[in-house]
Amino acid sequence: MPERTDYPALIAGHTRVISMINSGEAGLPVLNRLLGVVEPAVGAAGLVWVELAPAGGRVIAATGSAEFVIGHPLPPTDPTTVCLLSGPPLREIPVDTIPGSLADELAGRGLHRMIVARAKVGGLTVGSLHALYPAGDRLDASQRAVIGYVAACIAHMYGDQSGLPVHGDGPVVAALADGLAVVDREHHVRLWNPAAVQVAGRPASEALNRPLPFPLPPSGQVLDHRLPDGRWLRITAGELPGPGALRVVTFRDITDQQRRDHDRDLFVAVTSHELRTPVTVIKGYADTLTDHWESLSDGDRRQAARIIGQRANELARLVDRLLTAATENRPGEQSAAPFDLAEALRTAVTDLPADVRHRVVLDLPADLPKALGDRHSVATVLTELSTNAGKYSLPDTPIEVSAEANERTVSLRVADRGIGIRPEHVERAFDRFWQGESGDRRRYPGAGLGLYLVRQIVEQQNGWVSLRPRAGGGTVAEVRLPRG
C-alpha cells in the first residue's frame, strides 16, 4: 500500500473517466471505472459504493477484495446501515466496530479499516463510499481527502440523474414535492417556490423573469410532460383574479406513477404474448388428436401428448411466476433452517426442463457446509438462473453450476458462455418485467420475471444475488446465503 495518494495516477485515471462522461457514457459503467481508478491510487484493498434510498440501501459497485459484496442489501433498520449513516460524513473507522455479519465477513477477509464518505445532493444522502484496508498504521490524511472528493463527484453524477440512481425509487426523486409558479401573459415566470427548484431541477435565478421551462396547458386542464432528464411532470394551470392576467401553475413529479402505469401496460403485453404461444400449441395438438385420432399412429399420438404435456408445464410455470410476482412477498415470511445446498442442487437439476438439464455441469465440493434458508426455494432459484443462462447462450454450450463457502456464507454460481451482460444492465436485470430488448423484434422470449423472483426469494432468506460479465464472454449469476 502506498504511504500517500498516487496523485499522478489518480489525475490520469480521472481524466479518462471524464472522457467517458463527455462521450455520452453514464451510470454504472462510469461509476465502476471511477472506483477502479481510485482503488490503487489510494492504496485500498477494495472500494464499495452503497446506493441509498428511502427503502434502504444496496451495494451496486465494488472493486478488489470487496467485490464479493455486490448486490448486498442494507435495509434502513439494519444495525450496519444505522452505523454507517451516523457520525461525521467523512471518517475512518475500524471494521470491528460496525455491528452485523457483513462487517464480520470483511474482517474475516483481512479488511480491518474503512474510510467512509457519505454523498449528498440537496441535503439528501444518496449513497456512501467505502475504502477498505488491512490492519496497519493510521491512514494518511490525503487518502481520506481523496475518498471525500470522489464521494462528492459521485453525488454530482446523481444530481445530474444521468443513469443514476440505479434504482428508480432513489431519494432524489422520492423527496420531490409539488412546485408552484406564477407566470405573466408572455408566460414569463414571476414566482418560483422552493419546491419548484427541486421538481423542475432549475434554480430560481435561472427561472425568474424567463419563459416557463415546460409547456403551459390551457386553464383548468392537465398536461403530462416529460423532461429532458427522463422524469415526468403533471402540470395544471389556472387564472389568477385581477387585472394582471397572471396564471398560477402547479406541477408535480409523477415519474413513479408513470413507471407503474408502464409496468401495468407491460404486464398486459408480456403476459398476453407469453401465454399465447403455449396455449396455441396445446390447442393445436389437442384439436389434432380429437379430429384425427383414428388416422394417427401410436407414435404420433404419444408425440402429441408429450408436446401437450411440455407446453402445459411451461404454462403452469409462467402462471406461477406471474402469481408470485403479483403477491410481492416480503422478507421474513419464510422460515429459515440449515440445509444441504449441494444435495438440494443435485435434486433440483433433475427437475429442470430437459433442454436445460442435459447442458448442466455440476461442480459441487464434497465438504460444502450447510446453508441457512429455505431448501425448497433452491429449485426455483436454480430453474430461473439456469433457464436464463440457457436462453442467452448457444444450445450446445454448457451451463456450469458450482458452489463454495467461506466463513460467513455459502454461495452457488450459474455461469454460461453466452452473449454476456452489459455492466449497466447488471442491476436493471433484476427489475420486474425488464427486458434487455423490446418490441416485436426481441430475439429472446420471456416475461422479464425470472431474475426479479430470484432476488425476492434470496433476500427473504437474508442472502443476496448479483450478476457480472464473465471473463472471455458470458454471464455469472451468484447467490450467497448465510452459513447454517
Coordinates of C-alpha atoms in Angstrom, one line a residue:
M1 CA 0.0 0.0 0.0
P2 CA 1.4 3.4 -0.9
E3 CA 2.1 5.7 2.1
R4 CA 0.4 8.6 0.3
T5 CA -2.0 9.0 -2.5
D6 CA -0.6 8.5 -6.0
Y7 CA -1.9 11.8 -7.4
P8 CA -0.4 11.4 -11.0
A9 CA -2.2 8.1 -11.4
L10 CA -5.4 9.5 -9.9
I11 CA -5.4 12.5 -12.2
A12 CA -4.7 10.4 -15.3
G13 CA -7.4 7.9 -14.4
H14 CA -9.9 10.6 -13.6
T15 CA -9.2 12.3 -16.9
R16 CA -10.2 9.0 -18.6
V17 CA -13.4 8.9 -16.6
I18 CA -14.3 12.4 -17.6
S19 CA -13.7 11.5 -21.2
M20 CA -16.2 8.6 -20.8
I21 CA -18.8 11.1 -19.5
N22 CA -18.1 13.6 -22.3
S23 CA -18.6 10.8 -24.8
G24 CA -22.0 10.1 -23.5
E25 CA -21.5 7.2 -21.2
A26 CA -23.2 7.3 -17.8
G27 CA -24.4 5.3 -14.8
L28 CA -22.8 2.1 -13.6
P29 CA -20.0 1.8 -16.3
V30 CA -18.7 5.3 -15.3
L31 CA -19.1 4.5 -11.6
N32 CA -17.2 1.2 -11.9
R33 CA -14.4 2.9 -13.9
L34 CA -14.1 5.6 -11.3
L35 CA -13.8 3.1 -8.4
G36 CA -11.2 1.1 -10.4
V37 CA -9.1 4.3 -10.8
V38 CA -9.3 5.4 -7.2
E39 CA -8.6 2.0 -5.6
P40 CA -4.9 1.7 -6.5
A41 CA -4.3 5.4 -6.2
V42 CA -5.3 5.5 -2.5
G43 CA -3.8 2.1 -1.9
A44 CA -7.1 0.5 -0.9
A45 CA -7.7 -3.3 -0.9
G46 CA -11.2 -2.6 -2.2
L47 CA -13.8 0.1 -2.7
V48 CA -17.6 -0.1 -2.2
W49 CA -20.4 2.2 -3.3
V50 CA -23.7 1.8 -1.5
E51 CA -26.7 3.5 -3.1
L52 CA -29.2 4.7 -0.5
A53 CA -33.0 5.2 -1.0
P54 CA -35.9 5.6 1.5
A55 CA -36.5 1.9 1.4
G56 CA -32.8 1.1 2.3
G57 CA -29.5 0.7 0.5
R58 CA -27.8 -1.8 -1.8
V59 CA -24.2 -2.3 -2.9
I60 CA -24.2 -1.6 -6.6
A61 CA -20.5 -1.3 -7.3
A62 CA -17.3 -2.7 -5.7
T63 CA -13.7 -3.5 -6.6
G64 CA -10.8 -5.6 -5.4
S65 CA -11.2 -7.7 -2.3
A66 CA -14.6 -6.2 -1.6
E67 CA -16.1 -7.2 -5.0
F68 CA -18.0 -10.1 -3.3
V69 CA -20.5 -7.7 -1.7
I70 CA -22.0 -6.5 -4.9
G71 CA -25.8 -6.9 -4.7
H72 CA -25.8 -7.0 -0.9
P73 CA -28.9 -5.2 0.5
L74 CA -28.7 -2.8 3.5
P75 CA -32.2 -2.4 5.0
P76 CA -32.8 1.0 6.7
T77 CA -33.2 -0.5 10.2
D78 CA -30.2 -2.8 9.8
P79 CA -27.5 -2.1 12.5
T80 CA -24.9 -1.8 9.8
T81 CA -26.9 0.8 7.9
V82 CA -27.6 2.8 11.0
C83 CA -23.9 2.8 12.0
L84 CA -22.7 3.9 8.5
L85 CA -25.2 6.7 8.3
S86 CA -24.3 8.1 11.8
G87 CA -21.4 10.3 12.7
P88 CA -19.3 12.7 10.6
P89 CA -19.8 12.5 6.8
L90 CA -16.1 11.6 6.3
R91 CA -14.4 9.4 8.8
E92 CA -12.0 6.5 9.4
I93 CA -13.5 3.6 11.4
P94 CA -12.3 0.1 12.4
V95 CA -14.4 -2.5 10.7
D96 CA -14.8 -4.4 14.0
T97 CA -16.8 -1.5 15.5
I98 CA -19.6 -2.0 12.8
P99 CA -22.3 -4.3 14.0
G100 CA -23.6 -7.1 11.8
S101 CA -22.5 -10.2 9.9
L102 CA -21.2 -8.2 6.8
A103 CA -18.6 -6.5 8.9
D104 CA -17.5 -9.8 10.4
E105 CA -17.1 -11.2 6.9
L106 CA -15.0 -8.2 5.8
A107 CA -12.8 -8.7 8.8
G108 CA -12.5 -12.4 8.0
R109 CA -11.1 -11.4 4.7
G110 CA -8.4 -9.3 6.3
L111 CA -10.2 -5.9 5.8
H112 CA -10.0 -4.2 9.1
R113 CA -10.1 -0.5 8.4
M114 CA -12.5 1.7 6.5
I115 CA -12.8 5.2 5.2
V116 CA -16.4 6.2 4.9
A117 CA -17.6 9.2 2.9
R118 CA -21.3 10.0 2.5
A119 CA -22.6 11.7 -0.6
K120 CA -25.4 14.2 -0.5
V121 CA -27.5 16.0 -3.1
G122 CA -29.6 19.0 -1.9
G123 CA -29.2 17.8 1.7
L124 CA -30.3 14.2 0.9
T125 CA -27.9 11.4 1.3
V126 CA -27.8 9.4 -1.9
G127 CA -25.1 6.9 -1.1
S128 CA -21.8 6.3 0.7
L129 CA -18.3 5.4 -0.5
H130 CA -16.2 2.9 1.5
A131 CA -12.4 2.4 1.1
L132 CA -11.3 -0.8 2.8
Y133 CA -7.8 -1.5 4.1
P134 CA -6.0 -4.3 6.0
A135 CA -4.6 -3.7 9.5
G136 CA -1.8 -1.3 9.9
D137 CA -0.9 2.3 10.7
R138 CA -3.4 5.1 10.6
L139 CA -4.2 6.2 7.1
D140 CA -2.7 9.3 5.5
A141 CA -4.9 12.4 5.5
S142 CA -4.6 12.6 1.7
Q143 CA -6.3 9.3 1.4
R144 CA -9.3 10.4 3.4
A145 CA -9.5 13.7 1.5
V146 CA -9.5 11.9 -1.9
I147 CA -12.3 9.5 -0.8
G148 CA -14.3 12.5 0.3
Y149 CA -13.7 14.2 -3.0
V150 CA -14.7 11.1 -5.0
A151 CA -17.9 10.8 -3.0
A152 CA -18.7 14.4 -3.9
C153 CA -18.0 13.6 -7.6
I154 CA -20.4 10.6 -7.4
A155 CA -23.0 12.9 -5.7
H156 CA -22.7 15.2 -8.7
M157 CA -23.4 12.3 -11.0
Y158 CA -26.6 11.6 -9.0
G159 CA -27.5 15.2 -9.2
D160 CA -27.3 15.1 -13.0
Q161 CA -29.5 11.9 -12.9
S162 CA -27.7 10.5 -15.9
G163 CA -28.0 6.8 -15.3
L164 CA -28.1 7.2 -11.6
P165 CA -29.8 6.3 -9.3
V166 CA -29.7 2.7 -10.5
H167 CA -32.9 2.0 -8.6
G168 CA -35.8 4.3 -9.7
D169 CA -37.1 5.0 -6.2
G170 CA -33.9 6.8 -5.2
P171 CA -34.1 9.7 -2.7
V172 CA -33.6 12.4 -5.4
V173 CA -36.9 11.5 -6.9
A174 CA -38.7 10.3 -3.8
A175 CA -38.3 13.6 -1.9
L176 CA -39.7 15.9 -4.6
A177 CA -42.9 17.9 -3.6
D178 CA -45.3 19.9 -5.7
G179 CA -43.8 23.0 -7.4
L180 CA -45.7 26.3 -7.9
A181 CA -45.0 29.2 -10.3
V182 CA -46.8 32.3 -11.3
V183 CA -46.4 33.5 -14.9
D184 CA -47.5 36.6 -16.8
R185 CA -49.3 36.8 -20.2
E186 CA -46.0 36.2 -22.0
H187 CA -45.5 33.1 -19.9
H188 CA -42.5 34.6 -18.1
V189 CA -42.0 33.4 -14.5
R190 CA -42.8 35.9 -11.8
L191 CA -42.8 33.5 -8.8
W192 CA -40.9 30.2 -8.3
N193 CA -41.3 28.5 -5.0
P194 CA -38.5 26.4 -3.3
A195 CA -40.3 23.1 -4.3
A196 CA -40.2 24.2 -7.9
V197 CA -36.4 24.2 -7.7
Q198 CA -36.4 20.5 -6.8
V199 CA -39.2 19.4 -9.1
A200 CA -38.1 21.2 -12.2
G201 CA -34.4 21.0 -11.5
R202 CA -33.9 24.7 -12.1
P203 CA -32.8 27.3 -9.5
A204 CA -34.8 30.4 -9.1
S205 CA -32.0 32.5 -10.6
E206 CA -32.4 30.6 -13.9
A207 CA -36.3 30.6 -13.8
L208 CA -37.4 34.1 -12.7
N209 CA -38.2 36.6 -15.5
R210 CA -37.6 33.9 -18.1
P211 CA -40.1 31.7 -20.1
L212 CA -41.6 28.8 -18.3
P213 CA -39.3 25.9 -18.9
F214 CA -42.1 23.5 -19.9
P215 CA -45.4 23.7 -21.8
L216 CA -48.3 25.5 -20.2
P217 CA -51.7 23.7 -20.5
P218 CA -54.9 25.7 -21.0
S219 CA -56.6 26.8 -17.8
G220 CA -58.3 24.0 -16.0
Q221 CA -56.6 21.3 -18.0
V222 CA -53.9 18.8 -17.1
L223 CA -50.8 18.1 -19.1
D224 CA -48.2 15.3 -18.6
H225 CA -44.8 16.4 -19.8
R226 CA -41.5 14.5 -20.0
L227 CA -38.4 16.5 -19.1
P228 CA -35.1 16.0 -20.9
D229 CA -33.7 14.0 -17.9
G230 CA -36.4 11.4 -18.3
R231 CA -38.7 12.5 -15.4
W232 CA -42.4 13.2 -15.9
L233 CA -44.3 16.2 -14.6
R234 CA -48.0 16.6 -14.2
I235 CA -48.8 20.3 -14.9
T236 CA -52.0 22.2 -14.2
A237 CA -52.8 25.9 -14.7
G238 CA -55.4 28.4 -13.7
E239 CA -56.2 32.1 -14.0
L240 CA -55.4 34.4 -11.0
P241 CA -58.1 37.0 -10.3
G242 CA -57.2 40.6 -11.0
P243 CA -56.2 42.8 -13.9
G244 CA -52.7 41.5 -14.4
A245 CA -53.6 38.4 -16.5
L246 CA -51.4 36.3 -14.3
R247 CA -51.7 32.5 -14.2
V248 CA -50.7 30.1 -11.5
V249 CA -49.0 26.9 -12.5
T250 CA -48.6 23.8 -10.3
F251 CA -46.6 20.8 -11.2
R252 CA -45.5 17.6 -9.5
D253 CA -43.2 14.7 -10.3
I254 CA -45.2 11.7 -11.4
T255 CA -42.3 9.6 -12.5
D256 CA -43.2 6.7 -10.2
Q257 CA -46.8 6.8 -11.3
Q258 CA -45.7 6.7 -15.0
R259 CA -43.5 3.8 -14.2
R260 CA -46.3 1.9 -12.5
D261 CA -48.6 2.6 -15.5
H262 CA -45.8 1.4 -17.8
D263 CA -45.4 -1.7 -15.7
R264 CA -49.1 -2.4 -15.9
D265 CA -49.2 -2.0 -19.7
L266 CA -46.0 -4.0 -20.0
F267 CA -47.6 -6.7 -17.8
V268 CA -50.6 -7.0 -20.1
A269 CA -48.5 -7.0 -23.2
V270 CA -45.9 -9.5 -21.9
T271 CA -48.3 -11.9 -20.4
S272 CA -50.6 -12.0 -23.4
H273 CA -47.6 -12.6 -25.7
E274 CA -46.1 -15.3 -23.5
L275 CA -49.3 -17.1 -22.8
R276 CA -50.4 -17.1 -26.4
T277 CA -47.7 -19.4 -27.6
P278 CA -48.2 -22.4 -25.3
V279 CA -52.0 -22.1 -25.4
T280 CA -51.9 -22.1 -29.2
V281 CA -49.7 -25.1 -29.3
I282 CA -51.8 -27.1 -26.8
K283 CA -55.0 -26.2 -28.6
G284 CA -53.5 -27.2 -32.0
Y285 CA -52.3 -30.6 -30.8
A286 CA -55.5 -31.3 -28.8
D287 CA -57.6 -30.5 -31.9
T288 CA -55.3 -32.8 -34.0
L289 CA -55.9 -35.6 -31.5
T290 CA -59.6 -35.0 -31.4
D291 CA -60.2 -34.7 -35.2
H292 CA -57.7 -37.2 -36.5
W293 CA -57.3 -39.8 -33.7
E294 CA -58.1 -42.8 -35.9
S295 CA -55.7 -41.7 -38.7
L296 CA -52.7 -41.1 -36.3
S297 CA -50.2 -43.8 -35.4
D298 CA -49.4 -44.6 -31.8
G299 CA -46.1 -42.8 -32.1
D300 CA -47.9 -39.7 -33.4
R301 CA -50.3 -39.7 -30.6
R302 CA -47.6 -40.2 -27.9
Q303 CA -45.6 -37.3 -29.5
A304 CA -48.7 -35.0 -29.5
A305 CA -49.4 -35.9 -25.9
R306 CA -45.8 -35.3 -24.9
I307 CA -45.8 -31.9 -26.5
I308 CA -49.1 -31.0 -24.8
G309 CA -47.5 -32.0 -21.5
Q310 CA -44.4 -30.0 -22.1
R311 CA -46.3 -26.9 -23.1
A312 CA -48.7 -27.3 -20.2
N313 CA -45.7 -27.4 -17.8
E314 CA -44.4 -24.2 -19.4
L315 CA -47.8 -22.6 -19.0
A316 CA -48.1 -23.7 -15.4
R317 CA -44.6 -22.3 -14.6
L318 CA -45.4 -19.0 -16.2
V319 CA -48.7 -18.6 -14.3
D320 CA -46.9 -19.5 -11.1
R321 CA -44.2 -16.8 -11.8
L322 CA -46.9 -14.2 -12.5
L323 CA -48.8 -15.0 -9.4
T324 CA -45.6 -15.0 -7.2
A325 CA -44.6 -11.6 -8.7
A326 CA -48.0 -10.2 -8.0
T327 CA -48.1 -11.2 -4.3
E328 CA -44.9 -9.2 -3.5
N329 CA -43.8 -11.5 -0.7
R330 CA -41.7 -9.7 1.8
P331 CA -38.6 -10.8 3.8
G332 CA -39.3 -12.7 6.9
E333 CA -42.4 -14.6 5.6
Q334 CA -40.4 -17.9 5.1
S335 CA -38.8 -19.9 7.9
A336 CA -35.1 -20.5 7.6
A337 CA -33.3 -23.7 8.6
P338 CA -29.9 -25.3 7.9
F339 CA -29.9 -27.4 4.8
D340 CA -27.5 -29.3 2.5
L341 CA -27.2 -27.0 -0.5
A342 CA -25.2 -29.5 -2.6
E343 CA -27.9 -32.1 -2.2
A344 CA -30.7 -29.6 -2.9
L345 CA -28.9 -28.6 -6.1
R346 CA -28.5 -32.2 -7.3
T347 CA -32.2 -32.8 -6.7
A348 CA -33.2 -29.5 -8.4
V349 CA -31.2 -30.4 -11.5
T350 CA -33.4 -33.4 -12.1
D351 CA -36.5 -31.2 -12.3
L352 CA -35.1 -28.8 -14.8
P353 CA -36.6 -28.6 -18.3
A354 CA -35.0 -31.3 -20.5
D355 CA -33.4 -28.9 -22.9
V356 CA -31.6 -27.2 -20.0
R357 CA -30.9 -30.3 -17.8
H358 CA -28.7 -32.0 -20.3
R359 CA -26.4 -28.9 -20.5
V360 CA -25.9 -28.5 -16.8
V361 CA -22.4 -29.3 -15.5
L362 CA -22.3 -29.7 -11.7
D363 CA -19.1 -28.9 -9.7
L364 CA -20.0 -29.3 -6.0
P365 CA -17.4 -29.8 -3.3
A366 CA -17.9 -32.8 -1.1
D367 CA -17.4 -30.8 2.1
L368 CA -19.7 -27.9 1.3
P369 CA -21.2 -26.7 4.6
K370 CA -24.9 -26.2 5.1
A371 CA -26.7 -23.1 4.1
L372 CA -29.3 -21.3 6.2
G373 CA -32.5 -20.7 4.3
D374 CA -35.5 -22.4 2.6
R375 CA -34.4 -25.6 1.0
H376 CA -37.5 -25.8 -1.2
S377 CA -36.7 -22.4 -2.9
V378 CA -33.4 -23.7 -4.3
A379 CA -35.3 -25.5 -7.1
T380 CA -37.0 -22.2 -8.2
V381 CA -33.7 -20.3 -7.9
L382 CA -31.7 -22.8 -10.0
T383 CA -34.5 -23.2 -12.5
E384 CA -34.7 -19.4 -13.1
L385 CA -30.9 -18.9 -13.3
S386 CA -30.2 -21.9 -15.5
T387 CA -33.0 -21.3 -17.9
N388 CA -31.9 -17.7 -18.1
A389 CA -28.4 -18.9 -18.9
G390 CA -29.7 -21.3 -21.5
K391 CA -31.8 -18.7 -23.2
Y392 CA -28.8 -16.4 -23.8
S393 CA -26.2 -19.0 -24.9
L394 CA -25.9 -21.5 -27.7
P395 CA -27.8 -24.8 -27.3
D396 CA -24.6 -26.9 -27.3
T397 CA -22.7 -24.9 -24.7
P398 CA -22.5 -26.0 -21.0
I399 CA -24.3 -24.3 -18.1
E400 CA -21.9 -24.6 -15.2
V401 CA -23.3 -24.8 -11.7
S402 CA -20.8 -24.6 -8.8
A403 CA -20.8 -23.9 -5.1
E404 CA -18.3 -22.8 -2.5
A405 CA -18.2 -21.4 1.1
N406 CA -16.3 -19.0 3.3
E407 CA -16.5 -18.2 7.0
R408 CA -19.9 -16.5 6.7
T409 CA -21.7 -17.5 3.5
V410 CA -22.4 -20.4 1.2
S411 CA -22.7 -19.5 -2.5
L412 CA -23.8 -21.0 -5.7
R413 CA -22.9 -19.8 -9.2
V414 CA -24.5 -20.4 -12.5
A415 CA -22.2 -19.5 -15.4
D416 CA -22.7 -19.6 -19.1
R417 CA -20.7 -18.7 -22.3
G418 CA -23.4 -16.8 -24.0
I419 CA -23.8 -13.2 -25.1
G420 CA -22.9 -11.8 -21.7
I421 CA -24.5 -8.9 -19.9
R422 CA -23.6 -5.2 -20.2
P423 CA -22.2 -3.6 -17.0
E424 CA -25.0 -1.0 -17.0
H425 CA -27.6 -3.9 -17.0
V426 CA -26.4 -5.9 -14.0
E427 CA -28.8 -4.2 -11.7
R428 CA -31.6 -3.4 -14.1
A429 CA -31.9 -7.1 -15.0
F430 CA -33.5 -7.6 -11.6
D431 CA -36.3 -5.2 -12.2
R432 CA -39.7 -6.7 -12.7
F433 CA -40.7 -7.0 -16.4
W434 CA -37.4 -5.6 -17.6
Q435 CA -36.1 -6.8 -20.9
G436 CA -32.7 -6.3 -22.5
E437 CA -34.6 -5.9 -25.8
S438 CA -38.1 -4.6 -26.5
G439 CA -40.6 -4.6 -29.3
D440 CA -41.6 -7.3 -31.8
R441 CA -38.0 -8.0 -32.8
R442 CA -36.9 -9.4 -29.5
R443 CA -34.7 -12.4 -30.1
Y444 CA -35.1 -13.9 -26.6
P445 CA -38.6 -14.6 -25.2
G446 CA -39.6 -14.3 -21.6
A447 CA -41.7 -12.2 -19.2
G448 CA -38.8 -10.5 -17.5
L449 CA -39.7 -12.0 -14.1
G450 CA -37.1 -14.7 -13.5
L451 CA -34.3 -12.6 -12.0
Y452 CA -36.8 -10.4 -10.2
L453 CA -38.2 -13.5 -8.4
V454 CA -34.7 -14.8 -7.6
R455 CA -33.8 -11.6 -5.9
Q456 CA -37.1 -11.6 -3.9
I457 CA -36.6 -15.3 -2.8
V458 CA -32.9 -14.9 -1.9
E459 CA -33.3 -11.7 0.1
Q460 CA -36.2 -13.2 2.0
Q461 CA -33.5 -15.6 3.3
N462 CA -31.1 -12.8 4.3
G463 CA -28.9 -13.6 1.3
W464 CA -28.1 -11.6 -1.9
V465 CA -27.7 -12.2 -5.6
S466 CA -25.6 -10.5 -8.2
L467 CA -24.8 -10.7 -11.9
R468 CA -21.5 -9.9 -13.6
P469 CA -19.9 -10.4 -17.0
R470 CA -17.8 -13.5 -17.3
A471 CA -14.2 -13.2 -18.5
G472 CA -14.0 -14.5 -22.0
G473 CA -17.7 -14.0 -22.6
G474 CA -20.9 -15.0 -20.9
T475 CA -22.5 -14.2 -17.6
V476 CA -22.1 -15.4 -14.0
A477 CA -25.0 -15.3 -11.6
E478 CA -24.0 -15.7 -7.9
V479 CA -26.3 -16.3 -4.9
R480 CA -24.9 -16.0 -1.4
L481 CA -26.8 -17.4 1.6
P482 CA -25.8 -17.4 5.3
R483 CA -24.0 -20.5 6.6
G484 CA -26.2 -22.8 8.6

